[in-house]
mmCIF file of C-alpha atoms in Angstrom:
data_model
loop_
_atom_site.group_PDB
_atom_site.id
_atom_site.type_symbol
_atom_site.label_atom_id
_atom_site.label_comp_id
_atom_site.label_asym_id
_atom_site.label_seq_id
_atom_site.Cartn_x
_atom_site.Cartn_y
_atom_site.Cartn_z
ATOM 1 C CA UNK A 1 0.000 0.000 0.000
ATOM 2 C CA UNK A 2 1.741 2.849 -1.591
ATOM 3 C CA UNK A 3 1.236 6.157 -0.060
ATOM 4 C CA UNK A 4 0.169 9.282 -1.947
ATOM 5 C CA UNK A 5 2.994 11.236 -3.838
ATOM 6 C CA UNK A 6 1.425 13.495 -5.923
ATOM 7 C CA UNK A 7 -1.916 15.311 -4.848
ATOM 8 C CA UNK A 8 -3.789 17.213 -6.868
ATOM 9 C CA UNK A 9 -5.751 20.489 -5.603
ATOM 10 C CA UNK A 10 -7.252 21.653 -9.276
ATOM 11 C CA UNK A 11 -11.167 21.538 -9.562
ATOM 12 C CA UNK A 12 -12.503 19.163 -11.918
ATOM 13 C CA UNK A 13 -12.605 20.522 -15.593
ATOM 14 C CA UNK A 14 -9.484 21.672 -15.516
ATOM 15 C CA UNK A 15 -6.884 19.352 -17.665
ATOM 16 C CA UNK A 16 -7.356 16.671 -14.795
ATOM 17 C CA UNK A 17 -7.809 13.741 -17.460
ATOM 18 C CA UNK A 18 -4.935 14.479 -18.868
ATOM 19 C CA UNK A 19 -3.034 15.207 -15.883
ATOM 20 C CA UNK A 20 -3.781 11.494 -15.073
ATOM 21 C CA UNK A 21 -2.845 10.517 -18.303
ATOM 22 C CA UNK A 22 0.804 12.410 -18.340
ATOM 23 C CA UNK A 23 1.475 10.830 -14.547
ATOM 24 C CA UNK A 24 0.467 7.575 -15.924
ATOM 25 C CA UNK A 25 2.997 7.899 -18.350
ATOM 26 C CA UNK A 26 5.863 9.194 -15.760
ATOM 27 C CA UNK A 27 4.989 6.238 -13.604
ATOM 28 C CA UNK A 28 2.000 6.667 -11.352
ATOM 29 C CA UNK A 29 -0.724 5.550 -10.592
ATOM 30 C CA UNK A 30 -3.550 7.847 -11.137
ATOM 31 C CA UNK A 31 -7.041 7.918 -9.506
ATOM 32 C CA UNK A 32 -9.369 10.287 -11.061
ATOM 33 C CA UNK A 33 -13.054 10.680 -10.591
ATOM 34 C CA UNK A 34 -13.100 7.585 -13.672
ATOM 35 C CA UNK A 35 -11.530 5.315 -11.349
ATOM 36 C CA UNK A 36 -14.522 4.730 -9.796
ATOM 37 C CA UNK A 37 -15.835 3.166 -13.296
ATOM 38 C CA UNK A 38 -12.722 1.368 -13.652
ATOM 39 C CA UNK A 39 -11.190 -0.198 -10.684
ATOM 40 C CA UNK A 40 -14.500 -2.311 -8.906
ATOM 41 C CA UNK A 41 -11.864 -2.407 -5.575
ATOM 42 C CA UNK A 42 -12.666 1.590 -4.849
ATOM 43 C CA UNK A 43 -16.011 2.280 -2.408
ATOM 44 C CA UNK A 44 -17.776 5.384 -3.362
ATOM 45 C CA UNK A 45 -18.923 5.266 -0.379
ATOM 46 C CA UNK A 46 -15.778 5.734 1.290
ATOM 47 C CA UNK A 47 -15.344 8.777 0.005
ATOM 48 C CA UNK A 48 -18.862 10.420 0.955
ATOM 49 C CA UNK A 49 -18.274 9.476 3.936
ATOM 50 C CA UNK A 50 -15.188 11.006 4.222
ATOM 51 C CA UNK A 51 -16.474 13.968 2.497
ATOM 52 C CA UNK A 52 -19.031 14.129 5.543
ATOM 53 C CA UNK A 53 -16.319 12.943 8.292
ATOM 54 C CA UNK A 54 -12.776 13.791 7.775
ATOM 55 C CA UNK A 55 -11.390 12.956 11.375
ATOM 56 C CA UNK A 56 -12.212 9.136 10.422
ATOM 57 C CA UNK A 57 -11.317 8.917 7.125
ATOM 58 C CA UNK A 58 -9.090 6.094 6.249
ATOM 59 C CA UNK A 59 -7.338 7.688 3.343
ATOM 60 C CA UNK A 60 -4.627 4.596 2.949
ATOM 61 C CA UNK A 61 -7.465 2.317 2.256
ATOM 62 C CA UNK A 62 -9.264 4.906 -0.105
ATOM 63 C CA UNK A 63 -5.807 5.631 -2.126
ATOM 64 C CA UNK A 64 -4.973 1.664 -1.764
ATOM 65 C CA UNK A 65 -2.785 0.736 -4.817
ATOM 66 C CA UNK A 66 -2.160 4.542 -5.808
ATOM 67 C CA UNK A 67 0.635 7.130 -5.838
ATOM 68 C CA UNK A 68 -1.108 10.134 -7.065
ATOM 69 C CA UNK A 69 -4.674 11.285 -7.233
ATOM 70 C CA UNK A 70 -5.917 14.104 -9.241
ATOM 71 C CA UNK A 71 -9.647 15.634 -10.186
ATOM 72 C CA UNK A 72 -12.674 15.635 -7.859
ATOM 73 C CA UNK A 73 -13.261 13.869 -4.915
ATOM 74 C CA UNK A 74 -9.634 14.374 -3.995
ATOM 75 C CA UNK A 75 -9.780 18.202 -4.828
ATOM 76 C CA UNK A 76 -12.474 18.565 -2.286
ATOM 77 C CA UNK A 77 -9.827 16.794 0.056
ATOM 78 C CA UNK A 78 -6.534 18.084 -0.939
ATOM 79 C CA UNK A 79 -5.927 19.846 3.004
ATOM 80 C CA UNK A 80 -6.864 16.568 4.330
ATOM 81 C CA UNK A 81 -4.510 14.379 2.519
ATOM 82 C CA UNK A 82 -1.627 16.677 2.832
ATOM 83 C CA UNK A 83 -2.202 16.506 6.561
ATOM 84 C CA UNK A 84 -2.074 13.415 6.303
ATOM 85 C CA UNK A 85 0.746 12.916 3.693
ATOM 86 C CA UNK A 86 2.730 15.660 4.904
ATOM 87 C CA UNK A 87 5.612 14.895 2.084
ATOM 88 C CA UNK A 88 3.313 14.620 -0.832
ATOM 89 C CA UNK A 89 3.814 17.355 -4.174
ATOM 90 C CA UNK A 90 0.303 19.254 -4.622
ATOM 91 C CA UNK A 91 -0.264 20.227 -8.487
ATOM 92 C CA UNK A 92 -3.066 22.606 -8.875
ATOM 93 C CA UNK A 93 -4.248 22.540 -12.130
ATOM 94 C CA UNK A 94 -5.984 25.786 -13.322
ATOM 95 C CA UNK A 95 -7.387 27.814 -16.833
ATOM 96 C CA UNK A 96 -9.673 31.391 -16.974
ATOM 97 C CA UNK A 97 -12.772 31.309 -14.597
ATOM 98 C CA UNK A 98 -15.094 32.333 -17.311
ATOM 99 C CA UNK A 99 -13.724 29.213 -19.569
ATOM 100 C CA UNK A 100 -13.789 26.506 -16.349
ATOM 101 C CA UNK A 101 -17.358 27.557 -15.770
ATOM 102 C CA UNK A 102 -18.810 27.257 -18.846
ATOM 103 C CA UNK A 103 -16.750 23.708 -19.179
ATOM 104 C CA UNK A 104 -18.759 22.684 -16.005
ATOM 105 C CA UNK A 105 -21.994 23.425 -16.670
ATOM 106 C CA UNK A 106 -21.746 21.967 -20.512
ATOM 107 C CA UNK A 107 -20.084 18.394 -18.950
ATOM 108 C CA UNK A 108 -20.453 17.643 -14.836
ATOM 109 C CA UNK A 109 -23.670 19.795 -14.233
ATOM 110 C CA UNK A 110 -25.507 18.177 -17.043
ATOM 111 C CA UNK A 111 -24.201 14.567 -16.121
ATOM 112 C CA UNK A 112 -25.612 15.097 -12.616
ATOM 113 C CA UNK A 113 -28.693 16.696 -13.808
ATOM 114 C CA UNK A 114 -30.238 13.474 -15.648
ATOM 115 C CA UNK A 115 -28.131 11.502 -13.011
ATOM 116 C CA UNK A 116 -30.617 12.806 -10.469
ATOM 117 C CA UNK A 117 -33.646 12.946 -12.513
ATOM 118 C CA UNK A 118 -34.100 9.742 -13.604
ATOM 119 C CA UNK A 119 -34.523 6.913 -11.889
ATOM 120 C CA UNK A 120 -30.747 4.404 -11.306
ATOM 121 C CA UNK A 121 -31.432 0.716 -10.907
ATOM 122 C CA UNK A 122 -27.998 -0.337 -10.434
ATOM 123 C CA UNK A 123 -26.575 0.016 -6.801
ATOM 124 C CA UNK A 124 -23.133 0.981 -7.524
ATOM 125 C CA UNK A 125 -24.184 3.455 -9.415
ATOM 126 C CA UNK A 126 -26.635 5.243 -6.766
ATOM 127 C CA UNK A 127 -23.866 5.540 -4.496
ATOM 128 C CA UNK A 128 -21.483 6.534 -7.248
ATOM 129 C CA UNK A 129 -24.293 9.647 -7.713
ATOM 130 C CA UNK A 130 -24.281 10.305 -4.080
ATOM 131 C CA UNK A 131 -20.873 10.545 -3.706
ATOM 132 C CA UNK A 132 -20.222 12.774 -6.929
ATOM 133 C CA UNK A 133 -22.478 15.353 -6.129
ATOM 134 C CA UNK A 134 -21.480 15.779 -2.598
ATOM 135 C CA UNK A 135 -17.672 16.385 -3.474
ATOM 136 C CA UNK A 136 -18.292 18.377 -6.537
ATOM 137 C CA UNK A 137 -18.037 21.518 -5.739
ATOM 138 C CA UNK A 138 -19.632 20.872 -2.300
ATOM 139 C CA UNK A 139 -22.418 19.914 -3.569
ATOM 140 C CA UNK A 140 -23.027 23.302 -5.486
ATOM 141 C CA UNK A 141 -22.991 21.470 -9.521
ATOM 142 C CA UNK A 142 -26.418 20.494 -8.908
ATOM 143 C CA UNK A 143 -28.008 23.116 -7.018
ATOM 144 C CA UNK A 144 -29.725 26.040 -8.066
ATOM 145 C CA UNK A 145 -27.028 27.880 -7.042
ATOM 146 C CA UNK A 146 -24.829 27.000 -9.705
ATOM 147 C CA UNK A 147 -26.452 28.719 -12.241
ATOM 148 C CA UNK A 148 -25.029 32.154 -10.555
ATOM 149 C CA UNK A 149 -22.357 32.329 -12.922
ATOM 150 C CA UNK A 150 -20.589 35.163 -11.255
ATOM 151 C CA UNK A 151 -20.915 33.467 -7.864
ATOM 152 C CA UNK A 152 -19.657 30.378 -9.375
ATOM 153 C CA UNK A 153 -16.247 31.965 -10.723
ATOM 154 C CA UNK A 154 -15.459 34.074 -7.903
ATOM 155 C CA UNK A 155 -15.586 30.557 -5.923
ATOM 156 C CA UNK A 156 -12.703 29.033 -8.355
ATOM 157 C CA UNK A 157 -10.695 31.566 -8.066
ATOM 158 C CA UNK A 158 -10.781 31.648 -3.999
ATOM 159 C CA UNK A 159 -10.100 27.896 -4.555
ATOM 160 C CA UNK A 160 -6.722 28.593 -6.333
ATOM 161 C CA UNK A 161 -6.013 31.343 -3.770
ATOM 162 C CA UNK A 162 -6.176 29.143 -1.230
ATOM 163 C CA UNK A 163 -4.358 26.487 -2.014
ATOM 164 C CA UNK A 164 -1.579 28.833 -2.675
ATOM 165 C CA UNK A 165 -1.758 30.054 0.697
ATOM 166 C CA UNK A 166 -2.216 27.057 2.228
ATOM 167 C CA UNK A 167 0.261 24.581 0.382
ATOM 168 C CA UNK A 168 4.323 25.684 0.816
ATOM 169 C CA UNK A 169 6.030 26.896 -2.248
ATOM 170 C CA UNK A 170 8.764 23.953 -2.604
ATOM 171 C CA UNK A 171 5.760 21.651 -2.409
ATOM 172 C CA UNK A 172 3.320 23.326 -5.039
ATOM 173 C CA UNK A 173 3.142 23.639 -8.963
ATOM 174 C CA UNK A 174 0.296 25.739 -10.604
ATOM 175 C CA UNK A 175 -0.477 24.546 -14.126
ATOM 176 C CA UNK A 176 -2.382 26.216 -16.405
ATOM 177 C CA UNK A 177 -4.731 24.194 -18.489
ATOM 178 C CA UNK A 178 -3.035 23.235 -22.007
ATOM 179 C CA UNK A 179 0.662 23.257 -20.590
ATOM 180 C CA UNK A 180 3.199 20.478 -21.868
ATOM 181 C CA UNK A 181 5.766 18.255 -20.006
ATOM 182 C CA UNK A 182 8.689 20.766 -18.773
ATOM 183 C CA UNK A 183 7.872 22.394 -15.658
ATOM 184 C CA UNK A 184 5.651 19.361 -14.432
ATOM 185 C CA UNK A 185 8.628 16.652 -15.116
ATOM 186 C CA UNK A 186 11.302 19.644 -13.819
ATOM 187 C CA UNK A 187 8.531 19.363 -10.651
ATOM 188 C CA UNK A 188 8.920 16.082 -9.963
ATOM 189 C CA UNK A 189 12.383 15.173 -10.863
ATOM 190 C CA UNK A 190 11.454 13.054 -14.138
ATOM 191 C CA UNK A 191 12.743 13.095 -17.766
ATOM 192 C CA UNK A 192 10.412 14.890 -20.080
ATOM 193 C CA UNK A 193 9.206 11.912 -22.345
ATOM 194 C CA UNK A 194 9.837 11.555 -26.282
ATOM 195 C CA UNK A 195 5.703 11.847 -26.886
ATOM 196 C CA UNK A 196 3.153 14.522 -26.786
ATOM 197 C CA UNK A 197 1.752 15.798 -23.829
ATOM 198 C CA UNK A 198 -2.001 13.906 -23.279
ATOM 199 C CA UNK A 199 -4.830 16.010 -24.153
ATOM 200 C CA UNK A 200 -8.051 13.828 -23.637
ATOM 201 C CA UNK A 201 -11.532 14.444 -22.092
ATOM 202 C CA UNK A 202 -12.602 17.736 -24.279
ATOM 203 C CA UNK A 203 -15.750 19.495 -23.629
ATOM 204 C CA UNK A 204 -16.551 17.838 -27.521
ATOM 205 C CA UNK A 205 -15.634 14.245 -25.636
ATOM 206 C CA UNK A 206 -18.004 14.804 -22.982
ATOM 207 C CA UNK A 207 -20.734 16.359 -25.262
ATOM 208 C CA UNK A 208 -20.128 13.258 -27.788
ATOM 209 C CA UNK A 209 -20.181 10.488 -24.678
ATOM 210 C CA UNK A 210 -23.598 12.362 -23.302
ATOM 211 C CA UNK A 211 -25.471 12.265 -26.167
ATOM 212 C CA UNK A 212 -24.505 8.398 -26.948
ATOM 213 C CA UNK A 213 -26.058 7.711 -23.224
#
């Protein structure tokens, strides 16, 4: 049971996918909010719970067989785990307000929309529901709330703030959405690889996945 190395702080939406991808590739291994779709070992439930209960959270058993973790739930998080993994690096991945909002509310909002308007049969994926919409933006994607666009923005950008005041210098990078290998590899003491930089999970992607569902 590996302990985290890498955490990352950036709000969903914001290169995350292929933040995963790229730390895949520099030998991690990557939990992201499709990890929960992928690996059948990881309880949503753990994680609303700990979303609910930090104090008990058992955060080696949540993070069991991975050495980074990027993207919502671990965003909502990030204070926790470095507490808790006092050594790990902290990437924060971030792009304009105005572009991460409108992102959000053309992929995750609209996914947990139907999510909670139609009726789930499968039990994995109730829970899966729960748990997403909790740690999303606390909650806020699927609220009326959301649709305060202004509100919305000013909230992001208090997000980065703070994990820039909270996280120490030596132990933070700030990438902005779109960014290649240098100063991530440079970060974390790793050759830049001979490839392309990922670039997956497009607001096109999610558009193209929603409408096949």
């Amino acid at each position: 049971m590996a302990p985290l190395e890498i955490i990352g702080a950036g709000y969903g939406r914001t290169g995350t996918d292929s933040l995963r991808r790229a730390l895949d590739m520099l030998g991690y291994k990557t939990h992201h909010m499709k990890s929960f779709q992928e690996d059948p070992t990881i309880d949503p439930d753990d994680f609303y719970n700990a979303y609910h209960d930090r104090a008990h959270a058992n955060w080696d058993k949540m993070y069991a067989n991975y050495t980074a973790a990027v993207d919502w739930p671990t965003a909502a998080y990030y204070k926790d785990l470095l507490a808790y993994y006092p050594t790990a690096k902290v990437i924060l991945t971030v792009r304009s307000a105005e572009s991460w909002y409108a992102s959000v509310k053309n992929t995750i909002r609209k996914y947990q929309l139907r999510s909670l308007a139609l009726p789930e049969k499968d039990e994995r994926r109730q829970r899966m529901i729960r748990m997403t919409v909790a740690t999303c933006l606390d909650g806020l994607m699927a609220d009326d709330a959301f649709e305060d666009q202004e509100a919305m923005q000013r909230l992001f950008l208090e997000h980065i703030e703070q994990v820039k005041r909270i996280v120490p210098g030596d132990q933070l990078l700030v990438m902005q959405l779109g960014e290649g290998w240098e100063r991530l590899c440079e970060f974390l003491g790793k050759s830049v690889p001979d490839v392309p930089y990922p670039h997956v999970n497009s607001t096109v992607d999610h558009l193209k996945r929603f409408e096949q569902k």
